[in-house]
Amino acid sequence: MSREQLVVQRARKSFQTGRTKPLEFRIHQLKSLLRFISDRRRDIAEAVKKDLGKSEHGTELFETLGLEGDIKLAVEKLAEWAAPRPVEKNLLTISDEVYVQPEPLGVVLIIGAWNYPWAVTLQPLVGAIAAGNAAIIKPSEVSSHSAKVMEELLPQYLDKDLYPVVTGGVPETQELLRQRFDHIFYTGNSTVGKLVMEAAARHLTPVTLELGGKSPCYIDKDCDITIACRRITWGKFVNCGQTCIAPDYILCEPSIQSRVVEEINKNVKEFYTDNPKTFEDYGRIINQRHFKRVMALMEGSTVAVGGDSDESQCYIAPTVLKDVTRESRVMKEEIFGPLLPIITVSGVDEAIQFINEREKPLVVYVFSHDNKLIKRVIAETSSGALLANDCLVHFTVSALPFGGVGNSGMGCYHGRHSFNQLSHLRSCLIKQLKMEGVNSMRYPPHTAKKLGWARFFLLKQVDVSRLRRMALLTMFAGLAAFVVQNPKHCQVIHPVLRFFRTKLSISIFSHSL
């Protein structure tokens, strides 16, 4: 029996004891994960520095800060997320208890990515723990220093049997994928994503695939180009361009191309100095294989900004490519590096057509003062997300589901969406052994009269909460009328009126949420 098989077997055996079901246990594990991040902040930063050349402050900002927020949100909201969720009834089930009960899926496999080795590996883990699952954590072997720290230190804080870390390369990942899981959560590229989905299909295992793609960025010629380019420069070159939601290429009219190049060049110098190679907040390409891949993408394109490189350090300067064509090599695959090509289009019509002719991206970016233009791009394109007048920041909003569509992925996570994604939302209906006369319409023989009653009882939806509000409102109005007609009873009735007014306000407020 392989090491991977033993680890999965042990996790499943531990899960089947029911230890993960009590909310107190889940909260304890989440708090332990939070303590791990706090205690081992320096170890995490040193590992990321060795892997990606990222500064300590950059690691906290882009790796652990959002992770801490996700954990704290899960601890605060877990009781609410895990509670039964009442649903609307029909007349046939009006007296029954009908609700959705979230329950754990079982054993989850989390395969992390190397570009943000902590955030994209441990954020799904937060959802898995909160939902009451066991989870096998497989960090990317490409970010080897982070993987080693995770393997050595995380088991000191979390339950070793329920949340083991498995390291290794392709053979170890393939062996893991041969095992049966209840859900697989993969972050990476679409090529490997297809292999993960193929392996999962053998066990009918559901998957969440957080992939990538070429996220376009359209700049309207009438927008504030200075601010637009400042935000694009930040969003593109953070983490040396190795961000799945980074703008992959710019679409703009020929009349503003030179201005866009000029503004981005100015911002690169402001953010990373005249020599980004020596600036601590500008990282490095993960390894030489990816360095060579990114450098090869520049072939046949005109460098407008940057272009410098040093293979010995895996350094590529922030680079802008102009006059790029649809057939250019840089447009054939996701860049995942600090190259920003500019493609000129005649306007928003051609930009939308260009986007729609390609695979659905993880994000569509649009910069414009015109709200109608923004809404048109939303209506006429499809992507995992759309962000107007900024870059990346939608990732920080826990209430927004983060994920792709089509070739950019399937499923979503963050906040409550992580909990739902890694839970089974179980339909529950509890009926009493009474009122058998009402049920007789469904028993044979089936007649036209019974069909008529069935149509009435089954097709008529009943909003119980609305009925409750109407009843409270009726009682409140009745008491108010009584007070008007009998003023001498005011002192006795006023507390009752206040009670019903409070109950009615709470009911209306709850419905609005």
JSON list of C-alpha atoms in Angstrom, two decimals, residues 51-52 63 110-122 124 138-143 146-147 150 185-189 210-211 242 244 286 336:
[
{"chain": "A", "resi": 51, "resn": "ASP", "atom": "CA", "xyz": [10.47, 30.59, -3.87]},
{"chain": "A", "resi": 52, "resn": "LEU", "atom": "CA", "xyz": [9.37, 33.82, -5.55]},
{"chain": "A", "resi": 63, "resn": "GLU", "atom": "CA", "xyz": [-0.70, 35.67, 1.08]},
{"chain": "A", "resi": 110, "resn": "ILE", "atom": "CA", "xyz": [-6.78, 20.13, -2.06]},
{"chain": "A", "resi": 111, "resn": "ILE", "atom": "CA", "xyz": [-4.09, 20.55, -4.73]},
{"chain": "A", "resi": 112, "resn": "GLY", "atom": "CA", "xyz": [-2.47, 23.97, -4.35]},
{"chain": "A", "resi": 113, "resn": "ALA", "atom": "CA", "xyz": [-0.60, 26.20, -6.80]},
{"chain": "A", "resi": 114, "resn": "TRP", "atom": "CA", "xyz": [2.89, 27.70, -6.66]},
{"chain": "A", "resi": 115, "resn": "ASN", "atom": "CA", "xyz": [2.21, 31.36, -7.51]},
{"chain": "A", "resi": 116, "resn": "TYR", "atom": "CA", "xyz": [0.56, 32.13, -4.15]},
{"chain": "A", "resi": 117, "resn": "PRO", "atom": "CA", "xyz": [1.55, 28.92, -2.35]},
{"chain": "A", "resi": 118, "resn": "TRP", "atom": "CA", "xyz": [-0.12, 29.77, 0.95]},
{"chain": "A", "resi": 119, "resn": "ALA", "atom": "CA", "xyz": [-3.26, 31.70, -0.01]},
{"chain": "A", "resi": 120, "resn": "VAL", "atom": "CA", "xyz": [-4.55, 29.39, -2.75]},
{"chain": "A", "resi": 121, "resn": "THR", "atom": "CA", "xyz": [-3.72, 26.24, -0.78]},
{"chain": "A", "resi": 122, "resn": "LEU", "atom": "CA", "xyz": [-5.01, 27.17, 2.67]},
{"chain": "A", "resi": 124, "resn": "PRO", "atom": "CA", "xyz": [-9.85, 26.08, 0.35]},
{"chain": "A", "resi": 138, "resn": "LYS", "atom": "CA", "xyz": [-1.05, 18.74, -1.51]},
{"chain": "A", "resi": 139, "resn": "PRO", "atom": "CA", "xyz": [1.08, 21.90, -1.91]},
{"chain": "A", "resi": 140, "resn": "SER", "atom": "CA", "xyz": [2.78, 22.53, -5.24]},
{"chain": "A", "resi": 141, "resn": "GLU", "atom": "CA", "xyz": [6.25, 20.99, -5.52]},
{"chain": "A", "resi": 142, "resn": "VAL", "atom": "CA", "xyz": [7.30, 23.96, -7.70]},
{"chain": "A", "resi": 143, "resn": "SER", "atom": "CA", "xyz": [7.25, 26.30, -4.66]},
{"chain": "A", "resi": 146, "resn": "SER", "atom": "CA", "xyz": [6.78, 26.73, 1.01]},
{"chain": "A", "resi": 147, "resn": "ALA", "atom": "CA", "xyz": [5.79, 23.08, 0.58]},
{"chain": "A", "resi": 150, "resn": "MET", "atom": "CA", "xyz": [3.86, 23.50, 5.28]},
{"chain": "A", "resi": 185, "resn": "PHE", "atom": "CA", "xyz": [-10.22, 21.14, -5.24]},
{"chain": "A", "resi": 186, "resn": "TYR", "atom": "CA", "xyz": [-7.51, 22.00, -7.78]},
{"chain": "A", "resi": 187, "resn": "THR", "atom": "CA", "xyz": [-5.84, 25.34, -8.49]},
{"chain": "A", "resi": 188, "resn": "GLY", "atom": "CA", "xyz": [-3.59, 25.57, -11.55]},
{"chain": "A", "resi": 189, "resn": "ASN", "atom": "CA", "xyz": [-3.71, 25.49, -15.34]},
{"chain": "A", "resi": 210, "resn": "GLU", "atom": "CA", "xyz": [-9.67, 27.17, -10.20]},
{"chain": "A", "resi": 211, "resn": "LEU", "atom": "CA", "xyz": [-7.86, 27.71, -13.49]},
{"chain": "A", "resi": 242, "resn": "GLN", "atom": "CA", "xyz": [2.35, 35.46, -11.84]},
{"chain": "A", "resi": 244, "resn": "CYS", "atom": "CA", "xyz": [-4.17, 34.08, -12.33]},
{"chain": "A", "resi": 286, "resn": "ILE", "atom": "CA", "xyz": [9.43, 30.85, -10.13]},
{"chain": "A", "resi": 336, "resn": "PHE", "atom": "CA", "xyz": [1.65, 34.28, -16.35]}
]
